[in-house]
Short mmCIF file of C-alpha atoms in Angstrom, two decimals:
data_model
loop_
_atom_site.label_atom_id
_atom_site.label_comp_id
_atom_site.label_asym_id
_atom_site.label_seq_id
_atom_site.Cartn_x
_atom_site.Cartn_y
_atom_site.Cartn_z
CA MET A 1 100.01 26.29 -65.91
CA THR A 2 101.77 23.86 -63.59
CA ASP A 3 105.06 25.24 -62.33
CA PHE A 4 108.10 22.99 -62.82
CA THR A 5 110.67 25.58 -61.75
CA ASN A 6 113.69 23.90 -60.09
CA GLN A 7 112.72 20.53 -61.53
CA THR A 8 114.87 18.62 -64.01
CA VAL A 9 113.08 16.81 -66.83
CA LEU A 10 114.65 14.33 -69.27
CA VAL A 11 112.73 13.61 -72.48
CA THR A 12 114.06 10.91 -74.79
CA GLY A 13 113.60 11.25 -78.53
CA SER A 14 113.03 14.98 -78.09
CA SER A 15 114.59 16.41 -81.26
CA ARG A 16 111.25 16.44 -83.12
CA GLY A 17 107.59 15.41 -83.07
CA ILE A 18 105.81 14.48 -79.86
CA GLY A 19 109.04 14.39 -77.86
CA LEU A 20 109.93 17.95 -78.86
CA ALA A 21 106.41 19.15 -78.07
CA ILE A 22 106.61 17.58 -74.61
CA ALA A 23 110.02 19.14 -73.98
CA LYS A 24 108.74 22.59 -75.04
CA ALA A 25 105.74 22.27 -72.72
CA PHE A 26 107.98 21.55 -69.73
CA ASP A 27 110.28 24.39 -70.78
CA ALA A 28 107.32 26.78 -70.81
CA ALA A 29 106.46 25.54 -67.31
CA GLY A 30 109.92 26.50 -66.03
CA ALA A 31 111.67 23.12 -65.98
CA GLN A 32 115.34 22.58 -66.63
CA LEU A 33 115.36 20.36 -69.72
CA ILE A 34 117.64 17.52 -70.75
CA LEU A 35 117.01 16.63 -74.37
CA HIS A 36 117.97 13.28 -75.81
CA ALA A 37 118.36 12.03 -79.37
CA ARG A 38 120.25 9.31 -81.17
CA SER A 39 122.00 11.92 -83.33
CA GLU A 40 123.10 15.48 -82.63
CA ILE A 41 120.24 17.91 -82.00
CA LYS A 42 120.29 20.84 -84.41
CA PRO A 43 121.17 24.31 -83.00
CA GLU A 44 117.95 25.78 -84.41
CA VAL A 45 115.97 23.28 -82.31
CA LEU A 46 117.86 24.20 -79.15
CA ALA A 47 117.26 27.89 -79.90
CA GLU A 48 113.50 27.33 -79.54
CA PHE A 49 113.81 26.88 -75.75
CA LYS A 50 113.56 29.66 -73.19
CA GLN A 51 116.19 28.04 -71.01
CA LYS A 52 119.21 26.45 -72.63
CA PRO A 53 118.71 22.67 -72.38
CA GLN A 54 121.40 20.10 -71.80
CA THR A 55 121.65 17.36 -74.42
CA LEU A 56 122.40 13.65 -74.38
CA GLN A 57 123.24 11.60 -77.46
CA PHE A 58 123.04 7.81 -77.47
CA ASP A 59 121.06 4.91 -78.89
CA ILE A 60 118.55 3.76 -76.27
CA ALA A 61 118.81 0.20 -77.64
CA ASP A 62 122.45 0.14 -76.49
CA ALA A 63 122.17 -0.65 -72.76
CA GLU A 64 125.82 0.11 -72.04
CA ALA A 65 125.72 3.46 -73.82
CA ALA A 66 122.53 4.45 -72.02
CA GLU A 67 123.91 3.55 -68.60
CA ALA A 68 127.25 5.27 -69.23
CA SER A 69 125.59 8.47 -70.42
CA ILE A 70 123.21 8.60 -67.47
CA LYS A 71 125.97 7.84 -64.96
CA ALA A 72 128.07 10.66 -66.42
CA LEU A 73 125.08 12.98 -66.10
CA TYR A 74 124.69 12.25 -62.39
CA LYS A 75 128.40 12.78 -61.80
CA GLN A 76 128.27 16.36 -63.05
CA GLU A 77 129.08 18.92 -60.39
CA GLY A 78 125.92 20.40 -58.95
CA PHE A 79 123.58 17.93 -60.62
CA GLU A 80 120.79 17.09 -58.17
CA GLY A 81 118.92 14.41 -60.06
CA ILE A 82 116.07 13.88 -62.49
CA ASP A 83 112.59 14.69 -61.24
CA VAL A 84 110.66 13.66 -64.35
CA LEU A 85 111.61 11.10 -67.01
CA VAL A 86 109.61 10.94 -70.23
CA ASN A 87 110.36 7.86 -72.31
CA ASN A 88 109.31 8.94 -75.78
CA ALA A 89 111.98 7.60 -78.15
CA GLY A 90 110.83 4.86 -80.49
CA ILE A 91 110.74 3.59 -84.06
CA THR A 92 108.43 1.83 -86.52
CA LYS A 93 109.17 -0.69 -89.26
CA ASP A 94 105.77 -1.62 -90.58
CA GLN A 95 105.02 -4.74 -92.61
CA LEU A 96 102.33 -7.40 -92.70
CA ALA A 97 103.14 -10.36 -90.46
CA MET A 98 103.59 -12.83 -93.30
CA ALA A 99 106.26 -10.64 -94.91
CA MET A 100 107.96 -9.15 -91.85
CA ALA A 101 111.64 -9.92 -91.47
CA PRO A 102 112.51 -11.35 -88.04
CA ALA A 103 115.18 -8.66 -87.70
CA ASP A 104 112.57 -5.93 -88.15
CA PHE A 105 110.37 -7.44 -85.46
CA ALA A 106 113.29 -7.75 -83.07
CA ASN A 107 114.65 -4.28 -83.82
CA VAL A 108 111.39 -2.47 -83.07
CA VAL A 109 110.88 -4.37 -79.83
CA ASN A 110 114.52 -3.83 -78.87
CA VAL A 111 114.36 -0.06 -79.37
CA ASN A 112 110.86 0.65 -78.10
CA LEU A 113 110.62 -1.76 -75.17
CA ASN A 114 114.15 -2.77 -74.24
CA GLY A 115 115.28 0.80 -74.88
CA THR A 116 112.72 2.12 -72.42
CA PHE A 117 114.09 -0.27 -69.81
CA ASN A 118 117.69 0.70 -70.61
CA VAL A 119 117.01 4.36 -69.90
CA THR A 120 114.63 3.84 -66.99
CA GLN A 121 116.57 1.40 -64.82
CA PRO A 122 119.57 3.60 -63.93
CA ILE A 123 117.32 6.62 -63.35
CA PHE A 124 114.79 4.60 -61.34
CA LYS A 125 117.60 3.50 -59.01
CA LYS A 126 118.43 7.15 -58.35
CA MET A 127 114.78 8.04 -57.85
CA ILE A 128 114.49 5.27 -55.27
CA ARG A 129 117.27 6.96 -53.28
CA GLN A 130 115.83 10.46 -53.65
CA LYS A 131 112.35 9.12 -52.74
CA HIS A 132 110.47 10.99 -55.41
CA GLY A 133 110.05 11.14 -59.15
CA ALA A 134 107.64 10.75 -62.04
CA ILE A 135 108.13 8.49 -65.04
CA ILE A 136 105.94 8.82 -68.12
CA ASN A 137 106.16 6.20 -70.87
CA LEU A 138 104.83 6.75 -74.37
CA SER A 139 102.76 3.77 -75.46
CA SER A 140 100.15 3.88 -78.24
CA VAL A 141 96.53 2.95 -78.89
CA VAL A 142 98.07 0.36 -81.20
CA GLY A 143 99.34 -1.36 -78.06
CA LEU A 144 95.74 -1.54 -76.82
CA MET A 145 93.86 -2.46 -79.98
CA GLY A 146 96.45 -3.75 -82.47
CA ASN A 147 96.86 -2.65 -86.07
CA MET A 148 97.44 -4.43 -89.34
CA GLY A 149 101.04 -4.28 -90.46
CA GLN A 150 102.34 -3.35 -87.01
CA ILE A 151 102.71 -6.55 -85.00
CA ASN A 152 106.20 -5.46 -83.91
CA TYR A 153 105.12 -1.95 -82.91
CA ALA A 154 101.94 -3.20 -81.21
CA ALA A 155 103.90 -5.79 -79.23
CA SER A 156 106.41 -3.20 -78.07
CA LYS A 157 103.75 -0.68 -77.06
CA ALA A 158 101.63 -3.29 -75.27
CA GLY A 159 104.79 -4.29 -73.43
CA ILE A 160 105.28 -0.71 -72.28
CA ILE A 161 101.84 -0.76 -70.65
CA GLY A 162 102.76 -3.87 -68.65
CA PHE A 163 106.16 -2.35 -67.87
CA THR A 164 104.42 0.79 -66.59
CA LYS A 165 102.03 -1.06 -64.28
CA SER A 166 104.75 -3.24 -62.79
CA LEU A 167 107.19 -0.37 -62.24
CA ALA A 168 104.42 1.72 -60.67
CA LYS A 169 103.95 -0.99 -58.03
CA GLU A 170 107.68 -1.12 -57.33
CA GLY A 171 108.10 2.64 -57.09
CA ALA A 172 104.98 3.61 -55.15
CA ARG A 173 106.40 3.06 -51.66
CA ARG A 174 109.23 5.46 -52.48
CA GLY A 175 106.97 8.14 -53.86
CA ILE A 176 107.69 7.38 -57.52
CA ARG A 177 104.74 7.54 -59.88
CA VAL A 178 104.80 5.74 -63.24
CA ASN A 179 102.19 6.27 -65.93
CA ALA A 180 101.79 5.85 -69.67
CA ILE A 181 100.25 7.86 -72.48
CA ALA A 182 98.71 6.07 -75.45
CA PRO A 183 98.41 8.54 -78.34
CA GLY A 184 96.22 7.80 -81.32
CA MET A 185 96.70 9.44 -84.70
CA ILE A 186 98.78 12.55 -84.05
CA VAL A 187 99.84 15.03 -86.72
CA SER A 188 103.50 14.20 -87.35
CA ASP A 189 106.06 13.27 -90.00
CA MET A 190 104.81 9.69 -89.60
CA THR A 191 101.17 10.47 -90.36
CA ALA A 192 102.01 13.03 -93.06
CA VAL A 193 103.35 10.32 -95.37
CA LEU A 194 100.11 8.33 -95.27
CA PRO A 195 98.13 8.50 -98.54
CA GLU A 196 95.09 10.78 -98.41
CA GLU A 197 92.71 7.85 -98.84
CA THR A 198 94.31 6.09 -95.87
CA GLN A 199 93.99 9.20 -93.72
CA ALA A 200 90.34 9.57 -94.73
CA GLU A 201 89.64 5.95 -93.80
CA ILE A 202 91.26 6.39 -90.39
CA LEU A 203 89.26 9.57 -89.73
CA LYS A 204 86.03 7.61 -90.15
CA ASN A 205 86.91 5.72 -86.94
CA ILE A 206 87.80 8.80 -84.86
CA PRO A 207 84.69 10.24 -83.16
CA LEU A 208 86.25 13.72 -82.93
CA SER A 209 86.89 13.55 -86.70
CA ARG A 210 90.45 14.85 -86.66
CA PHE A 211 94.00 13.86 -85.92
CA GLY A 212 95.46 15.09 -82.64
CA GLU A 213 98.20 17.65 -82.16
CA ALA A 214 101.51 16.89 -80.46
CA SER A 215 100.77 19.71 -78.02
CA GLU A 216 97.69 17.81 -76.82
CA VAL A 217 99.89 14.85 -75.88
CA ALA A 218 102.29 17.25 -74.16
CA ASP A 219 99.44 18.65 -72.05
CA VAL A 220 98.76 15.16 -70.71
CA ALA A 221 102.45 14.62 -69.93
CA LEU A 222 102.46 17.76 -67.78
CA PHE A 223 99.28 16.63 -66.05
CA LEU A 224 100.70 13.20 -65.21
CA ALA A 225 103.98 14.71 -64.02
CA SER A 226 102.18 17.08 -61.65
CA ASN A 227 99.32 14.98 -60.26
CA THR A 228 100.55 13.22 -57.14
CA TYR A 229 97.79 10.60 -56.82
CA ILE A 230 97.83 8.93 -60.23
CA THR A 231 100.10 5.98 -60.89
CA GLY A 232 100.06 2.81 -62.97
CA GLN A 233 97.60 4.28 -65.47
CA THR A 234 97.50 4.52 -69.27
CA LEU A 235 95.72 7.60 -70.61
CA THR A 236 94.62 7.52 -74.24
CA VAL A 237 94.90 10.70 -76.28
CA ASP A 238 93.12 9.54 -79.40
CA GLY A 239 89.99 11.55 -80.14
CA GLY A 240 87.87 8.59 -79.08
CA LEU A 241 89.45 6.02 -81.42
CA TYR A 242 89.64 3.41 -78.64
CA ILE A 243 86.15 3.91 -77.19
#
């Protein structure tokens, strides 16, 4: 396993699901974790970590709140900076295009895409000064191939891919690597609510004939954080859905 001892890792949206799995993987690899959520993280979740993580609580869509929280973090005595940032936080509000409320389109893009920028910019500035760092953005295969009923989500996740490529070019000369992960159908609260017939139909299009596990996305996050010659890339974790 890659050793992240003495490295500080911030994972947004890490109170459950893929974000929590990624945080646990870094914890197992020895990293000092900073967990983030919009609401307070439950004590029983924090108890699952080997090393007691620090927590941040703010809405990533609120640029001022994000900047203030991150600035306060860097002002803490003894804080040496963030080595790895994982932008995982995001939302869905699915609806067919003809029935989608403009507010629902704007809200999903604001949280998923603008929110990623709001968290990344103040940390990227610090990484530029420290001349190292890894940023991993969670996109989706939906951002690559589209999906009915998800024009807002698809737009936001496609935007993250462009965001990743552009930021990778800006950060490369300072030793900052920026990559994205595009998960497919992963076992989660989101997929659990899908009707059985819908799940069966989706499985027909997945060559590996199963949904992925959050831990399999986490493995890729550790790989991208540790490999020092990959940047600007989007790795799909989808069982072959986007072949």
